[in-house]
Coordinates of C-alpha atoms in Angstrom, one line a residue:
M158 CA 168.8 -70.1 62.5
N159 CA 165.2 -69.0 63.1
Q160 CA 163.2 -68.1 60.1
P161 CA 161.6 -64.6 59.9
G162 CA 158.0 -64.7 61.3
W163 CA 158.5 -67.8 63.5
H164 CA 160.1 -66.1 66.5
L165 CA 157.6 -66.3 69.4
P166 CA 157.9 -63.6 72.1
G167 CA 157.8 -64.9 75.6
I168 CA 154.5 -63.2 76.3
F169 CA 152.8 -65.1 73.4
L170 CA 152.8 -68.5 75.0
P171 CA 150.8 -67.4 78.1
F172 CA 148.5 -65.5 75.8
L173 CA 148.0 -68.5 73.6
A174 CA 147.2 -70.6 76.7
L175 CA 144.6 -68.1 77.8
V176 CA 143.0 -68.1 74.3
L177 CA 142.9 -71.9 74.3
T178 CA 141.3 -71.9 77.7
I179 CA 138.7 -69.3 76.7
S180 CA 137.9 -71.2 73.6
G181 CA 136.7 -74.1 75.8
C182 CA 134.2 -71.9 77.7
A183 CA 131.1 -72.8 75.6
L184 CA 128.3 -74.4 77.7
P185 CA 127.6 -78.0 77.0
S186 CA 124.4 -79.3 75.3
L187 CA 121.3 -80.1 77.4
N188 CA 119.9 -82.5 74.9
D189 CA 120.4 -85.6 77.2
R190 CA 119.2 -83.9 80.3
V191 CA 116.6 -86.1 82.1
E192 CA 113.6 -84.1 83.3
S193 CA 111.6 -84.5 86.5
R194 CA 108.8 -82.8 88.2
S195 CA 107.5 -82.2 91.8
V196 CA 105.2 -84.8 93.2
P197 CA 101.7 -83.4 93.6
A198 CA 100.7 -82.7 97.1
E199 CA 97.7 -85.1 96.8
Q200 CA 100.2 -87.9 96.4
T201 CA 102.2 -87.0 99.5
A202 CA 99.2 -86.6 101.8
N203 CA 100.0 -89.9 103.4
T204 CA 103.5 -89.0 104.3
R205 CA 104.4 -88.1 107.9
L206 CA 104.4 -84.4 107.0
G207 CA 101.2 -84.8 104.9
A208 CA 99.4 -86.6 107.7
A209 CA 100.4 -83.9 110.2
I210 CA 99.6 -80.9 107.9
E211 CA 96.4 -82.1 106.2
P212 CA 94.0 -81.5 109.2
L213 CA 95.3 -78.0 109.5
T214 CA 94.9 -77.1 105.9
L215 CA 91.4 -78.6 105.7
A216 CA 90.4 -76.3 108.5
H217 CA 91.7 -73.3 106.6
P218 CA 90.7 -73.7 102.9
S219 CA 92.2 -71.2 100.5
E220 CA 94.6 -69.9 103.2
S221 CA 98.2 -70.8 103.9
G222 CA 99.7 -71.2 107.4
V223 CA 102.9 -69.3 108.0
V224 CA 105.5 -69.0 110.8
L225 CA 108.1 -66.2 110.7
L226 CA 111.6 -67.5 111.4
E227 CA 113.5 -64.6 112.9
N228 CA 115.8 -66.6 115.2
A229 CA 118.9 -68.0 113.4
H230 CA 118.8 -71.3 115.3
D231 CA 115.1 -71.7 114.7
A232 CA 115.7 -71.2 111.0
F233 CA 118.3 -74.0 110.9
A234 CA 116.2 -76.3 113.0
A235 CA 113.3 -75.8 110.7
R236 CA 115.3 -76.9 107.6
A237 CA 116.9 -79.8 109.4
L238 CA 113.5 -81.1 110.7
L239 CA 111.9 -80.8 107.3
A240 CA 114.6 -82.8 105.8
E241 CA 114.4 -85.4 108.6
G242 CA 110.6 -85.6 108.3
A243 CA 110.5 -85.9 104.5
D244 CA 109.4 -89.3 103.1
A245 CA 109.1 -88.6 99.4
T246 CA 110.9 -85.5 98.0
L247 CA 113.2 -82.6 98.9
D248 CA 113.4 -79.7 96.5
V249 CA 116.2 -77.3 97.6
Q250 CA 117.2 -74.1 95.8
Y251 CA 119.9 -71.6 97.0
Y252 CA 122.1 -68.7 95.9
I253 CA 124.9 -69.5 98.3
W254 CA 125.9 -72.8 100.0
Q255 CA 129.1 -72.9 101.9
S256 CA 131.2 -75.8 103.1
D257 CA 131.2 -74.7 106.7
I258 CA 129.5 -76.2 109.8
T259 CA 125.8 -75.5 108.8
G260 CA 126.4 -76.1 105.1
T261 CA 128.0 -79.5 105.9
L262 CA 125.3 -80.4 108.4
L263 CA 122.6 -79.7 105.9
L264 CA 124.3 -81.6 103.1
D265 CA 124.4 -84.5 105.6
V266 CA 120.6 -84.4 106.3
L267 CA 120.0 -84.3 102.5
Y268 CA 122.3 -87.3 102.1
R269 CA 120.6 -89.2 104.9
A270 CA 117.2 -88.5 103.4
A271 CA 118.4 -89.9 100.1
E272 CA 119.7 -93.0 101.9
R273 CA 116.2 -93.7 103.2
G274 CA 114.7 -93.3 99.7
V275 CA 113.8 -89.6 99.5
R276 CA 114.3 -88.1 96.0
V277 CA 116.5 -85.0 96.5
R278 CA 116.8 -82.3 93.9
L279 CA 119.4 -79.7 94.7
L280 CA 119.6 -76.5 92.5
L281 CA 122.4 -74.1 93.4
D282 CA 123.6 -70.9 91.8
D283 CA 127.1 -71.7 90.6
N284 CA 128.5 -68.4 91.9
G285 CA 128.0 -69.3 95.5
I286 CA 129.4 -72.8 95.9
S287 CA 133.2 -72.2 96.3
G288 CA 135.1 -75.3 97.3
L289 CA 132.1 -77.6 96.8
D290 CA 132.8 -79.0 93.3
K291 CA 134.0 -82.4 94.5
P292 CA 131.4 -83.0 97.2
L293 CA 128.5 -81.9 94.9
A294 CA 129.9 -84.1 92.1
A295 CA 130.1 -87.0 94.5
L296 CA 126.6 -86.5 95.9
D297 CA 125.2 -86.3 92.4
T298 CA 126.3 -90.0 91.9
H299 CA 123.8 -91.1 94.5
P300 CA 120.8 -92.7 92.9
N301 CA 118.4 -90.5 94.9
I302 CA 120.3 -87.2 94.6
Q303 CA 120.2 -84.9 91.5
V304 CA 122.4 -81.8 91.6
R305 CA 122.0 -79.0 89.1
L306 CA 124.0 -75.8 88.8
F307 CA 122.3 -72.6 87.7
N308 CA 124.0 -70.4 85.1
P309 CA 127.3 -72.3 85.5
F310 CA 130.9 -71.3 84.9
V311 CA 132.5 -73.8 82.4
V312 CA 136.1 -73.2 83.6
R313 CA 136.1 -74.3 87.2
S314 CA 139.4 -72.8 88.3
P315 CA 139.9 -70.0 88.3
K316 CA 136.2 -69.1 87.8
W317 CA 136.8 -65.5 87.1
I318 CA 138.0 -66.5 83.6
G319 CA 134.3 -66.9 82.8
Y320 CA 133.7 -63.2 83.3
V321 CA 136.3 -62.5 80.5
T322 CA 134.2 -64.3 77.9
S323 CA 130.6 -64.3 79.3
F324 CA 130.2 -61.4 81.6
Q325 CA 126.8 -60.5 80.2
R326 CA 125.5 -64.0 81.1
L327 CA 127.4 -64.6 84.3
N328 CA 126.5 -61.2 85.8
H329 CA 122.9 -62.5 86.2
R330 CA 122.5 -64.8 89.2
M331 CA 119.7 -66.9 90.7
H332 CA 119.1 -65.2 94.1
N333 CA 116.1 -67.4 95.1
K334 CA 116.1 -69.4 98.3
S335 CA 113.7 -72.2 99.1
F336 CA 113.6 -75.5 101.0
T337 CA 110.5 -77.7 100.3
A338 CA 109.7 -81.1 101.7
D339 CA 107.1 -83.6 100.2
N340 CA 105.4 -80.6 98.5
Q341 CA 103.8 -80.1 102.0
A342 CA 105.9 -77.5 103.7
T343 CA 108.4 -74.9 102.5
I344 CA 110.9 -72.3 103.8
I345 CA 111.7 -69.2 101.8
G346 CA 113.3 -65.9 102.7
G347 CA 116.6 -64.1 102.9
R348 CA 118.9 -66.8 104.3
N349 CA 121.5 -68.6 102.3
V350 CA 123.2 -71.7 103.6
A351 CA 126.2 -70.6 105.6
D352 CA 127.2 -70.2 109.2
Q353 CA 126.7 -66.4 109.3
Y354 CA 123.0 -66.9 108.4
F355 CA 122.4 -69.5 111.2
G356 CA 124.3 -68.1 114.1
A357 CA 127.2 -70.7 113.9
G358 CA 130.9 -70.3 114.2
Q359 CA 132.9 -67.3 115.3
G360 CA 132.7 -65.1 112.2
A361 CA 130.3 -62.6 110.7
M362 CA 126.6 -62.9 111.6
F363 CA 123.5 -61.7 109.7
A364 CA 120.2 -60.6 111.0
D365 CA 117.8 -62.3 108.7
L366 CA 114.2 -63.4 108.2
D367 CA 112.5 -66.6 106.7
V368 CA 109.0 -67.9 106.5
L369 CA 107.9 -71.5 107.0
A370 CA 104.7 -72.1 105.1
I371 CA 102.1 -74.9 104.6
G372 CA 99.0 -74.9 102.5
P373 CA 98.2 -73.9 98.9
V374 CA 101.2 -71.7 98.4
V375 CA 103.5 -74.7 98.7
S376 CA 102.3 -76.3 95.5
E377 CA 102.6 -72.9 93.8
L378 CA 106.3 -72.7 94.9
S379 CA 106.9 -76.3 93.8
D380 CA 105.7 -75.5 90.4
D381 CA 108.1 -72.5 90.4
F382 CA 110.9 -74.8 91.4
D383 CA 110.1 -77.1 88.5
R384 CA 110.3 -74.1 86.2
Y385 CA 113.8 -73.3 87.4
W386 CA 114.8 -76.9 87.4
S387 CA 113.9 -77.4 83.8
S388 CA 115.1 -74.0 82.6
A389 CA 117.8 -73.4 80.0
S390 CA 120.1 -72.2 82.7
S391 CA 119.9 -75.3 84.9
Y392 CA 122.8 -77.8 84.1
P393 CA 123.2 -81.3 85.6
A394 CA 126.3 -81.3 87.8
A395 CA 127.7 -84.3 85.9
I396 CA 128.2 -82.3 82.7
I397 CA 129.8 -79.3 84.4
L398 CA 131.8 -80.6 87.3
P399 CA 134.9 -82.9 87.1
E400 CA 134.0 -86.6 87.1
P401 CA 134.3 -87.9 90.7
A402 CA 136.3 -91.0 91.7
E403 CA 134.3 -94.0 93.0
V404 CA 135.5 -93.3 96.6
D405 CA 134.6 -89.6 96.6
L406 CA 131.1 -90.2 97.9
E407 CA 132.5 -92.2 100.8
R408 CA 135.0 -89.4 101.5
V409 CA 132.2 -86.8 101.5
V410 CA 130.2 -88.9 104.1
E411 CA 133.4 -89.4 106.2
T412 CA 134.2 -85.7 106.1
T413 CA 130.6 -84.8 107.0
R414 CA 130.7 -87.2 110.0
E415 CA 134.0 -85.7 111.1
C416 CA 132.6 -82.2 110.9
S417 CA 129.5 -83.2 112.8
A418 CA 131.6 -84.7 115.6
S419 CA 133.8 -81.6 116.0
T420 CA 133.6 -79.6 119.2
E421 CA 132.3 -76.5 117.4
A422 CA 129.6 -78.4 115.5
S423 CA 128.5 -80.2 118.6
R424 CA 128.2 -77.0 120.5
Y425 CA 126.1 -75.5 117.7
V426 CA 123.8 -78.6 117.6
C427 CA 123.3 -78.3 121.3
A428 CA 122.4 -74.6 120.9
V429 CA 119.9 -75.5 118.2
A430 CA 118.4 -78.2 120.4
E431 CA 117.4 -75.4 122.8
S432 CA 115.4 -73.7 120.0
G433 CA 112.0 -72.6 121.0
F434 CA 110.7 -73.4 117.5
L435 CA 112.1 -77.0 117.8
K436 CA 110.5 -77.6 121.2
N437 CA 107.1 -76.3 120.0
L438 CA 107.2 -78.3 116.8
L439 CA 108.1 -81.5 118.5
A440 CA 105.4 -80.9 121.1
G441 CA 102.8 -80.1 118.4
D442 CA 102.4 -76.6 119.7
L443 CA 103.6 -74.7 116.7
E444 CA 101.2 -71.8 116.0
Y445 CA 100.6 -70.9 112.4
T446 CA 99.1 -67.6 111.2
W447 CA 96.5 -68.4 108.5
A448 CA 96.1 -65.9 105.7
P449 CA 96.0 -65.6 101.9
V450 CA 99.6 -65.9 100.6
S451 CA 100.7 -65.3 97.1
M452 CA 104.1 -66.1 95.6
V453 CA 106.1 -63.6 93.5
S454 CA 108.9 -65.0 91.4
D455 CA 111.0 -64.0 88.4
D456 CA 111.1 -66.0 85.2
P457 CA 114.5 -67.9 85.0
A458 CA 114.8 -66.5 81.5
K459 CA 115.7 -63.2 83.1
V460 CA 119.3 -64.3 83.2
W461 CA 119.4 -64.4 79.4
G462 CA 117.8 -61.0 79.0
E463 CA 114.9 -62.7 77.3
K464 CA 111.3 -61.5 77.5
S465 CA 109.7 -63.2 80.5
K466 CA 106.4 -65.1 80.3
N467 CA 105.3 -63.3 83.5
D468 CA 106.1 -59.8 84.9
P469 CA 109.3 -59.3 86.9
V470 CA 109.1 -59.6 90.7
S471 CA 109.2 -55.8 91.0
R472 CA 106.0 -55.4 89.0
Q473 CA 104.4 -58.4 90.6
L474 CA 105.1 -56.8 94.0
A475 CA 103.6 -53.5 92.9
E476 CA 100.4 -55.2 91.8
A477 CA 100.2 -57.4 94.9
I478 CA 100.8 -54.5 97.3
G479 CA 98.6 -52.0 95.5
R480 CA 98.7 -48.3 96.1
P481 CA 99.8 -47.6 99.7
E482 CA 97.3 -45.4 101.6
R483 CA 98.7 -45.0 105.1
S484 CA 102.2 -46.4 105.6
V485 CA 105.2 -48.3 104.1
T486 CA 107.8 -49.8 106.4
L487 CA 110.7 -51.2 104.5
V488 CA 113.7 -53.3 105.6
S489 CA 116.5 -53.9 103.0
P490 CA 120.2 -54.6 103.6
Y491 CA 121.2 -53.3 100.2
F492 CA 119.0 -50.3 99.6
I493 CA 119.6 -48.3 96.4
P494 CA 116.4 -46.5 95.6
T495 CA 117.7 -44.8 92.4
E496 CA 116.1 -41.5 91.3
T497 CA 112.9 -43.3 90.4
G498 CA 112.6 -44.7 93.8
V499 CA 113.2 -41.4 95.5
E500 CA 110.5 -39.8 93.4
M501 CA 108.1 -42.6 94.2
F502 CA 108.7 -42.2 97.9
R503 CA 108.4 -38.4 97.6
E504 CA 105.0 -38.8 95.9
M505 CA 103.9 -41.2 98.7
E506 CA 104.9 -38.7 101.4
S507 CA 103.0 -35.9 99.6
N508 CA 99.9 -38.1 99.6
G509 CA 100.1 -38.6 103.4
V510 CA 101.8 -42.0 103.3
Q511 CA 104.4 -42.5 106.1
V512 CA 107.5 -44.1 104.6
R513 CA 110.1 -45.6 107.0
V514 CA 113.3 -47.4 105.8
L515 CA 115.8 -49.5 107.7
T516 CA 119.1 -50.4 106.0
N517 CA 122.7 -51.1 107.0
S518 CA 124.9 -48.3 108.2
L519 CA 128.4 -48.1 106.6
E520 CA 129.9 -49.8 109.7
A521 CA 127.5 -52.7 109.4
N522 CA 127.2 -53.1 105.6
D523 CA 129.0 -56.2 104.3
V524 CA 129.4 -54.7 100.8
A525 CA 130.7 -51.2 101.2
M526 CA 130.6 -50.6 97.4
V527 CA 126.8 -51.1 97.5
H528 CA 126.7 -48.6 100.3
S529 CA 128.2 -46.1 97.9
G530 CA 125.2 -46.5 95.7
Y531 CA 122.8 -45.8 98.6
A532 CA 124.7 -43.0 100.3
K533 CA 124.1 -40.4 97.6
Y534 CA 120.3 -40.7 98.1
R535 CA 120.2 -40.1 101.8
K536 CA 119.7 -36.4 101.6
P537 CA 117.0 -36.5 98.8
L538 CA 115.1 -39.2 100.8
L539 CA 115.1 -37.1 104.0
E540 CA 114.2 -34.0 102.0
A541 CA 111.2 -36.0 100.6
G542 CA 110.0 -36.8 104.1
V543 CA 111.2 -40.4 104.4
E544 CA 112.2 -41.6 107.9
L545 CA 115.6 -43.2 107.4
F546 CA 117.4 -45.5 109.9
E547 CA 120.7 -47.4 109.6
L548 CA 121.4 -50.5 111.6
R549 CA 124.4 -50.1 113.9
K550 CA 127.1 -52.7 114.0
L551 CA 125.9 -55.2 116.6
P552 CA 128.3 -56.3 119.5
G553 CA 130.8 -59.0 119.0
G554 CA 132.5 -58.0 115.8
E555 CA 136.1 -56.9 115.3
P556 CA 136.9 -53.2 115.3
Q557 CA 135.8 -51.8 112.0
E558 CA 139.1 -50.4 110.9
E559 CA 140.8 -53.8 111.5
R560 CA 138.3 -55.2 109.1
L561 CA 138.6 -52.6 106.4
Q562 CA 139.8 -54.8 103.6
K563 CA 137.3 -57.6 104.3
S564 CA 134.4 -55.2 104.5
L565 CA 135.2 -53.7 101.1
T566 CA 135.2 -57.1 99.5
G567 CA 132.1 -58.5 101.0
S568 CA 132.7 -59.7 104.6
S569 CA 131.4 -58.0 107.7
S570 CA 130.7 -58.1 111.3
S571 CA 127.0 -58.5 112.3
S572 CA 124.7 -56.8 109.8
L573 CA 121.2 -56.7 108.4
H574 CA 120.3 -59.2 105.7
A575 CA 116.5 -59.5 106.0
K576 CA 114.3 -58.3 103.1
T577 CA 110.8 -57.4 104.1
F578 CA 108.3 -54.6 103.9
A579 CA 104.9 -53.9 105.4
V580 CA 102.1 -51.8 103.8
D581 CA 99.1 -50.1 105.5
G582 CA 99.2 -52.5 108.5
K583 CA 97.7 -55.2 106.2
R584 CA 100.2 -56.8 103.8
L585 CA 103.7 -58.2 104.5
F586 CA 106.4 -59.2 102.0
V587 CA 109.2 -61.6 102.9
G588 CA 111.7 -63.0 100.4
S589 CA 115.0 -62.5 98.6
F590 CA 114.2 -59.2 96.9
N591 CA 116.5 -56.2 97.8
F592 CA 115.4 -52.7 96.9
D593 CA 118.2 -52.2 94.4
P594 CA 118.8 -52.3 90.7
R595 CA 120.4 -55.8 90.8
S596 CA 117.2 -57.3 92.2
V597 CA 115.0 -55.3 89.8
H598 CA 116.9 -55.9 86.6
I599 CA 119.7 -58.5 86.9
N600 CA 119.1 -61.3 89.4
T601 CA 116.1 -63.6 89.8
E602 CA 114.2 -63.2 93.0
L603 CA 111.5 -65.0 95.0
G604 CA 109.1 -64.1 97.9
F605 CA 105.7 -64.3 99.5
V606 CA 103.1 -61.6 99.9
I607 CA 101.2 -62.3 103.1
E608 CA 97.7 -60.7 103.6
S609 CA 97.9 -60.7 107.4
P610 CA 97.1 -57.6 109.5
E611 CA 98.4 -59.6 112.5
L612 CA 101.8 -60.3 111.1
T613 CA 102.1 -56.9 109.5
R614 CA 101.3 -55.0 112.7
M615 CA 103.8 -57.3 114.5
M616 CA 106.5 -56.5 112.0
E617 CA 105.8 -52.7 112.2
A618 CA 105.9 -52.8 116.1
R619 CA 109.2 -54.7 116.1
F620 CA 110.5 -52.2 113.6
E621 CA 109.7 -49.3 115.9
E622 CA 111.2 -51.1 118.9
Q623 CA 114.4 -52.1 117.1
V624 CA 115.2 -48.8 115.4
R625 CA 115.2 -47.2 118.8
V626 CA 117.7 -49.6 120.2
T627 CA 119.8 -50.8 117.4
A628 CA 119.8 -48.2 114.7
Y629 CA 120.9 -44.6 114.0
E630 CA 118.2 -42.2 112.9
L631 CA 119.3 -39.9 110.1
V632 CA 118.2 -36.3 110.1
L633 CA 119.3 -33.1 108.4
D634 CA 120.6 -30.2 110.5
E635 CA 119.7 -26.5 110.0
A636 CA 122.4 -26.3 107.3
G637 CA 121.0 -29.3 105.5
D638 CA 123.9 -31.6 106.4
L639 CA 123.5 -35.2 107.5
Q640 CA 123.5 -36.2 111.2
W641 CA 123.2 -39.6 112.8
L642 CA 121.3 -39.8 116.1
E643 CA 122.4 -42.7 118.3
R644 CA 120.0 -43.3 121.2
N645 CA 121.3 -45.1 124.3
G646 CA 118.4 -45.0 126.8
E647 CA 117.8 -41.4 127.6
Q648 CA 121.1 -40.3 126.1
V649 CA 121.3 -39.1 122.5
I650 CA 124.7 -38.9 120.7
T651 CA 124.9 -36.9 117.5
H652 CA 127.4 -37.9 114.8
S653 CA 128.3 -35.7 111.9
Q654 CA 129.7 -38.5 109.7
D655 CA 129.2 -42.2 109.2
P656 CA 129.6 -43.6 112.8
G657 CA 132.1 -46.3 113.5
T658 CA 134.1 -45.8 110.4
G659 CA 137.5 -44.3 109.5
L660 CA 138.6 -41.7 107.0
I661 CA 140.0 -44.2 104.5
K662 CA 136.8 -46.2 104.3
R663 CA 134.6 -43.1 103.9
M664 CA 136.9 -41.8 101.2
M665 CA 136.7 -45.1 99.3
V666 CA 132.9 -45.1 99.5
S667 CA 132.9 -41.5 98.2
F668 CA 135.1 -42.6 95.3
F669 CA 132.9 -45.5 94.4
S670 CA 129.9 -43.2 94.4
F671 CA 131.3 -41.3 91.4
L672 CA 131.7 -44.4 89.3
P673 CA 129.0 -45.3 86.7
I674 CA 128.2 -48.6 88.4
E675 CA 124.8 -48.1 90.0
S676 CA 123.1 -50.4 87.5
L677 CA 125.3 -53.3 88.6
L678 CA 124.8 -52.9 92.3

């Protein structure tokens, strides 16, 4: 006979299991973490990269050389070649790294670099490495590879349990992206490591932008990498991930080789081999634009809500850009200006500054919930005088309504992912910063401000060319309602609602716009 008070309802046992799981969600101690720092550029001057770059930098003291990487294949080739050319160090930092073709190929080049004696430090945000726990744990056992996870989830599966206990911490992510070889050359920008960023595979594709840089700004970025690497949010993989078996590293190498030999990967490698960037680099004909370049970066303490030692990226950008006098041309895939931003643009327009913005249309946006945060500001922006354009869905995607569910949860057909803006035909920003509350207040961000009239005017000219061909222009009709103008040569088609979308999706976006979630977008 059961005694009173000892009868356990059936629902109690699952609840008890959840409580016990949650109780083990505390982050481990970092007391035994071994620290390391980037190797000064002076000590890598005799590497292959150093020997090739030093004559160029000596000819341009106090300036950095930059190359814009717009083409997806060029962007992949640049990373692969930096890894292959490194002799001393590779410092690599990303928000997302997927276990697809390009992710696997780039892990392979890092492994091969480590095999020839290069020290590899790989810092990944733990929110974007789905399916990579075993490979990363195995690579971390290599004597020349150190893997760290930024702001990690303690419970590995399912990860969402972490949000139950630590949402305030885990909602903050490291959105930075950089790839630095021998402290001599670096690549930063909007691209994560996944097929959709590098034009591989058959799925979604992103239009994105990176910068390859050499010169003084590289050491500045290496110092910033060290700051993140040694931060309180950076955890060695060995104390977060399950312990790998002795054969796991061999399996990772074998899996990588099998992927590399696959038909799809071989086809992609052949396409990259045709890259104009690759041919120019191998021929010694790569042309750099030389200009003063400054780095803007958030303090990693931002994820803990602590007071930063330096201003946030948003304020650093405001100071670096100064007060626009003539024009602002902004490209942002996730554009949520907020009321403050609308007022700022209205003031610019009233002072004679031309403001132009290109963002994703609803049919091209890969996160429709974010679109709901932007959509309510379209009329106020147009009323303020802002010229507003929305990228059309590029050819090759599935019909939008067939992809409804995937679009609402973060997948898409071809869409805009580049984050850049130009000011007064003089200054250009390229980086990871979106013009939205998440970039301003929640995530850490990284970018370069380039003082180059040549590159800035080139970006502005391409903006003008592209919006005519690939974007809808938004206007207000006589009644003050939104219209989308689609230009196809001499033909202009007028849409009275978000083009290329169905009623259900528009209704869901409208519903999201009423929720108090703007600060999280």
